[in-house]
XYZ file of C-alpha atoms in Angstrom:
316
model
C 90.927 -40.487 -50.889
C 93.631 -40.281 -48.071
C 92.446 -41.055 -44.627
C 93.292 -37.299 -43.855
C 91.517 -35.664 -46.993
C 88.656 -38.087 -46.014
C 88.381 -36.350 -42.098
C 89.113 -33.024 -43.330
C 86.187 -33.502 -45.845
C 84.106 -34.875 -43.253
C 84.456 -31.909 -41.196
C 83.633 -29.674 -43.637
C 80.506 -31.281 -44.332
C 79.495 -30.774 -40.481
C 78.474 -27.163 -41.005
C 76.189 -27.517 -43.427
C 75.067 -30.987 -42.075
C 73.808 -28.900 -38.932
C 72.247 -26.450 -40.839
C 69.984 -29.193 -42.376
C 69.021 -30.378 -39.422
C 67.978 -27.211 -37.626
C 64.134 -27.237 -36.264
C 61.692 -25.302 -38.330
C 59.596 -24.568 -34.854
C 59.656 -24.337 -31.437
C 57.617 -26.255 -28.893
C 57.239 -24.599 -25.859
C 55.315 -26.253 -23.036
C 54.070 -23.775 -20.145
C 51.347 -23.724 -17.554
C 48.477 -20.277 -17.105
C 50.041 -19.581 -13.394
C 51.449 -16.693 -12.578
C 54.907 -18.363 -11.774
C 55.006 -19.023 -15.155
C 54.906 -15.307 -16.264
C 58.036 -15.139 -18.409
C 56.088 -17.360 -20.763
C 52.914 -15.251 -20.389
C 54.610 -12.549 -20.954
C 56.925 -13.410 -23.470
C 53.636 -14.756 -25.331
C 51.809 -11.849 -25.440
C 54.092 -8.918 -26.477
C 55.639 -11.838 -29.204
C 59.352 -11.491 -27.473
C 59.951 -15.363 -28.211
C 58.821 -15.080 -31.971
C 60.616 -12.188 -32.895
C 63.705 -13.944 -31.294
C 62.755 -17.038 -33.140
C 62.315 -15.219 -36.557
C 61.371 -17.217 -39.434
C 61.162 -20.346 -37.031
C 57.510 -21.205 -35.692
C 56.699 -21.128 -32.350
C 54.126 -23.409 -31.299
C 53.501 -22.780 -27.840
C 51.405 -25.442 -25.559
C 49.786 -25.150 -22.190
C 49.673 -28.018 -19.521
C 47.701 -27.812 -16.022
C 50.853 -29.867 -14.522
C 54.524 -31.086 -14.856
C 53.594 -34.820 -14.967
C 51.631 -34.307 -18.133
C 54.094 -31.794 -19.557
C 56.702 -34.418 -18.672
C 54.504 -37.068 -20.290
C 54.652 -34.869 -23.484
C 58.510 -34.175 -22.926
C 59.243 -37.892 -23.312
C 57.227 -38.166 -26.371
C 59.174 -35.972 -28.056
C 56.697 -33.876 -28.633
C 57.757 -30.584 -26.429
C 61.340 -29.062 -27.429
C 61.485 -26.308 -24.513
C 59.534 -25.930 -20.909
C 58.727 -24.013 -17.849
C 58.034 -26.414 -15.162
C 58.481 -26.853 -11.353
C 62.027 -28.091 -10.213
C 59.567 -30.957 -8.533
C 58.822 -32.821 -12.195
C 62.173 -31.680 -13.822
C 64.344 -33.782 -11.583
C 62.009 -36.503 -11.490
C 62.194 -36.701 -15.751
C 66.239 -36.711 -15.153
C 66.074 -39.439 -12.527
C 64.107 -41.228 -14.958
C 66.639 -40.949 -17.730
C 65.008 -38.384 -20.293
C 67.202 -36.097 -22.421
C 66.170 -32.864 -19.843
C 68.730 -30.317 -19.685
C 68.123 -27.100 -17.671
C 68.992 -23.638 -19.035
C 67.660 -20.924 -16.822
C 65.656 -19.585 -13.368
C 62.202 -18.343 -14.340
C 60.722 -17.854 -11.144
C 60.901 -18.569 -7.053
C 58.436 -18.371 -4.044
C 54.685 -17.856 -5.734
C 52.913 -20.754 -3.826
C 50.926 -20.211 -0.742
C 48.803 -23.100 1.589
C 45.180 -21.965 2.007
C 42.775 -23.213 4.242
C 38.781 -23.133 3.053
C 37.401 -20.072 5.307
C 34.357 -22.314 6.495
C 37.293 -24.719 7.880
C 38.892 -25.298 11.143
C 42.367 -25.118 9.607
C 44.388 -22.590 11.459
C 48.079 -24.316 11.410
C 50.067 -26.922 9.214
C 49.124 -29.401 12.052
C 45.329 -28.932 11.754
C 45.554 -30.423 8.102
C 45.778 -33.749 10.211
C 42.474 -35.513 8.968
C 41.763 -32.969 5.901
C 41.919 -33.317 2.176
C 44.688 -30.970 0.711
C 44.798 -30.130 -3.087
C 47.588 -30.079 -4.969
C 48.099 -29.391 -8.798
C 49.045 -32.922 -9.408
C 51.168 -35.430 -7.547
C 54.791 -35.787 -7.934
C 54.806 -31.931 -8.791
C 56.657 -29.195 -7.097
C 53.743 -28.172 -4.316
C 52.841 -32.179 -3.667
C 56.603 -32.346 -3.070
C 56.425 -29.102 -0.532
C 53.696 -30.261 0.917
C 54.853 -33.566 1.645
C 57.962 -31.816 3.450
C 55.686 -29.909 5.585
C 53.483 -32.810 6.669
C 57.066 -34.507 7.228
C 58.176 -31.608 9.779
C 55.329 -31.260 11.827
C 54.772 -34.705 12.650
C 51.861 -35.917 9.849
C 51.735 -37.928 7.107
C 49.928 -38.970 3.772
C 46.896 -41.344 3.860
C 48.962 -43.290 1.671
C 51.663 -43.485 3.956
C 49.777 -44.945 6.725
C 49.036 -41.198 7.799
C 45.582 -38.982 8.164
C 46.000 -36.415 5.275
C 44.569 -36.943 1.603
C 46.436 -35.306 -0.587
C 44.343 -35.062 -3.925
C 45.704 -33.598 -7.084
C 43.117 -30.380 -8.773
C 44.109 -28.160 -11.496
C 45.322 -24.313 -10.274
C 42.530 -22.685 -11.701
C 39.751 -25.425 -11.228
C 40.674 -25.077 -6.943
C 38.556 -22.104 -6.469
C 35.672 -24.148 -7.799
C 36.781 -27.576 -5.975
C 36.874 -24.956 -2.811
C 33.327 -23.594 -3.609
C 31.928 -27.151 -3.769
C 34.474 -28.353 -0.330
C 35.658 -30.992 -2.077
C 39.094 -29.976 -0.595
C 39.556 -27.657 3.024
C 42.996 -26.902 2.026
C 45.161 -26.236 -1.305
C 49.160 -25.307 -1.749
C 48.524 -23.719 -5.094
C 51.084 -21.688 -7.205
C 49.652 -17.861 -7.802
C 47.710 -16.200 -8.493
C 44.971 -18.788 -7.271
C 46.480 -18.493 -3.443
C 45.788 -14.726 -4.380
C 42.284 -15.351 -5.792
C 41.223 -17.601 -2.581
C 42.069 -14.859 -0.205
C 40.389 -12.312 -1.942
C 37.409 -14.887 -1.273
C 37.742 -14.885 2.211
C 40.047 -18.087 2.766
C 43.016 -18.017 5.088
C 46.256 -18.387 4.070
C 48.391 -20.417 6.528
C 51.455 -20.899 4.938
C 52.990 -17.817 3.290
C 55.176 -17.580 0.274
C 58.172 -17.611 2.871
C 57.018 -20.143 4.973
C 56.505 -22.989 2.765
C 60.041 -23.758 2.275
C 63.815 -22.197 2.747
C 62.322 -18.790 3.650
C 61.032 -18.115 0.344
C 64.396 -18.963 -1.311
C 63.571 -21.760 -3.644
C 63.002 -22.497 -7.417
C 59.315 -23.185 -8.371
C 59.894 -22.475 -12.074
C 62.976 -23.465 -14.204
C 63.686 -23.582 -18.069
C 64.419 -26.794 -19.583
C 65.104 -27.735 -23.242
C 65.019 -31.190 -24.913
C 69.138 -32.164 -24.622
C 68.644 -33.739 -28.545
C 66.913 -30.497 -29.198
C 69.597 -28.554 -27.778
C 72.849 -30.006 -29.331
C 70.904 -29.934 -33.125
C 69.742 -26.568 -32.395
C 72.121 -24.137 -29.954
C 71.290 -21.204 -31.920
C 67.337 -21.756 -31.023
C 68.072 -22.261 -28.099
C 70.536 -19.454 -27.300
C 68.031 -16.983 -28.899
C 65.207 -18.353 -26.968
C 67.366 -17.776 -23.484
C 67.557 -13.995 -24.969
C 64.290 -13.358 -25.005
C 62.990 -15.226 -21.871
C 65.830 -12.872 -20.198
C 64.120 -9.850 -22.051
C 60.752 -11.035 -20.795
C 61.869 -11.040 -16.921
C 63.978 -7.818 -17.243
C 60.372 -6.826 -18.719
C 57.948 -8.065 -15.793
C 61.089 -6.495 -13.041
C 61.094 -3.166 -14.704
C 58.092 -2.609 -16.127
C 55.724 -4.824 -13.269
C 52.161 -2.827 -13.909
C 52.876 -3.467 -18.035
C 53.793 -6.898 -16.857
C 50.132 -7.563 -14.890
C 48.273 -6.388 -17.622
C 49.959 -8.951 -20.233
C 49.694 -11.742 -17.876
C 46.046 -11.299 -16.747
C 45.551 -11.426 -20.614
C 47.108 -14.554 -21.206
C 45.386 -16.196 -18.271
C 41.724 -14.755 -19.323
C 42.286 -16.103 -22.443
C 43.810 -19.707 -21.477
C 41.696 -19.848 -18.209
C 38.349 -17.783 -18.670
C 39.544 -16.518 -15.388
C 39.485 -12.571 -15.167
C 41.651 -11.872 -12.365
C 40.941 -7.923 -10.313
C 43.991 -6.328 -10.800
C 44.816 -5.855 -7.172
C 44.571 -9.331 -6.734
C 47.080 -9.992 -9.144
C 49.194 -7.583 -7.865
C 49.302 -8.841 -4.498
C 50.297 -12.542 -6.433
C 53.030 -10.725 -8.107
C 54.700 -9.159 -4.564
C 54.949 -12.697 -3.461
C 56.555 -14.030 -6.276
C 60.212 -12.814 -7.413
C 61.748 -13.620 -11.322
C 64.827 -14.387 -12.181
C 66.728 -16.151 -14.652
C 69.611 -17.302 -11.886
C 69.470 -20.983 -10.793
C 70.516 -21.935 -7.235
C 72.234 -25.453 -7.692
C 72.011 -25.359 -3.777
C 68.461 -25.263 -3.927
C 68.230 -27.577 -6.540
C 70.169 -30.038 -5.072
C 67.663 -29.602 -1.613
C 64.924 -30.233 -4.055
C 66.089 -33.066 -5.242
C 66.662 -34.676 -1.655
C 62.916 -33.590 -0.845
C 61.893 -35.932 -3.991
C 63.575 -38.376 -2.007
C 61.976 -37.540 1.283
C 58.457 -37.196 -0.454
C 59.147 -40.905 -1.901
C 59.189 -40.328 -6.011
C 62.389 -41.270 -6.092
C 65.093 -43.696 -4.298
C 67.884 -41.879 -4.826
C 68.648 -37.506 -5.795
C 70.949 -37.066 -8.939
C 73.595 -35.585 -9.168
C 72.339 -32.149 -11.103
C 75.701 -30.814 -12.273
C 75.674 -32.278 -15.726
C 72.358 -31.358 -16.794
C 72.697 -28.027 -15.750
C 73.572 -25.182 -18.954
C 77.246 -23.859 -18.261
């Protein structure tokens, strides 16, 4: 065989050589917050199965991006919502992460235990602030705001403890004041006001006026390249789930109180929820701008020594 027929024979064979390696299911990694509704949502009226069709999806809850990331690295999670906070920090670190879409921006509020003194970002000097695990998006943010009004970590030489709890485990860790303070993703900052506890950093006040990523879509890049047309109908139907929650936002409530009763045991009043969902906006967009901020913040908050450059891993 001519060197020719040999590369046209070759490329022939690709087609079919793809097909054989295409994923029978779909591991999709997600956490029960309300930031992470697309996937609640998406879950429980079946949008990302039906898009999926024949090919499983096996869908996997984490309490926080390091352990999701942990999971990512094993190969054993082929597509995830998670903070900006733990994505960058699995790209810095060399893993195959590629990111394909916005999910979700604002949604994480600083609350101060009601029996506390805690009135201002500068009265968490001395206090014990929970986060949902360091090295994740609200440790980074929180870092940032210790940064700008003059305080600093215990472990930085500073006065502040910054202790890592799970979202939905704060409410007790506030009922037993283990912590006086939490920046927790929604609907818990919801939840603990509804309780009484004051909330002294808004939505908008946490960081960039409210204009900043705290959930994004990545996909294995392995995962991606064997498997585009998974992953292109799995970008279909996380769009359909957020034109879903923007249109149709009391439909929306009900699915995602659902899915968190059921992962959580948490049964969340409706009003509650709703007041979690006005301070939270979805969106499939990503702001590289923000991203890029982000991933100078990592910097700032220590997790890294240098911020990536972001343009390559992000979907064209």
């Amino acid at each position: 065989m001519t060197r020719l027929a040999l590369t046209l024979a070759l490329a022939l064979a690709l087609p079919s050589l793809a097909s054989a390696q295409e994923a029978q299911s779909v591991r999709l990694g997600f956490f029960p917050n309300l930031t992470h509704a697309p996937a609640l949502v998406g879950l429980e009226r079946g949008t990302f199965q039906k898009a999926l069709g024949k090919v499983k999806l096996e869908p996997k809850e984490f309490v926080s991006g390091t352990t999701l990331t942990e999971a990512f690295a094993a190969g054993q999670i082929d597509i995830a919502y998670i903070g900006p906070g733990p994505a960058i920090n699995a790209i810095g670190r060399g893993m195959p992460v590629q990111i394909i879409a916005g999910a979700s921006e604002a949604g994480a509020v600083l609350v101060a235990r009601k029996d506390s003194a805690i009135k201002s970002y500068k009265d968490l000097a001395g206090k014990t602030v929970a986060v949902p695990t360091l090295g994740n998006t609200q440790d980074i943010s929180l870092r940032h705001i210790l940064n700008e009004n003059g305080l600093k970590p215990k472990t930085d030489g500073g006065s502040v403890t910054i202790t890592p709890v799970a979202p939905a485990d704060v409410i007790a860790a506030f009922a037993a004041k283990r912590v006086e303070a939490t920046l927790v993703p929604e609907p818990w900052g919801a939840v603990l006001e509804a309780q009484g506890h004051r909330i002294i950093g808004t939505e908008k006040t946490v960081w960039r006026g409210g204009n900043y990523p705290t959930t994004i879509v990545i996909v294995n890049a392995r995962f991606a390249q064997a498997n585009p047309a998974l992953v292109t109908a799995f970008l279909k139907a996380h769009t359909d789930a957020v034109a879903f929650i923007n249109k149709s936002p009391a439909a929306a409530q009900a699915a995602v109180n659902k899915q968190l009763l059921a992962l959580t045991g948490a049964k969340i009043d409706p009003r509650v929820l709703q007041r979690a969902f006005a301070r939270t906006r979805f969106t499939t967009a990503l702001d590289p701008a923000a991203l890029k901020e982000y991933a100078a913040l990592n910097v700032e908050a220590g997790y890294a020594r240098s911020a990536p450059d972001l343009t390559p891993f992000l979907r064209k």
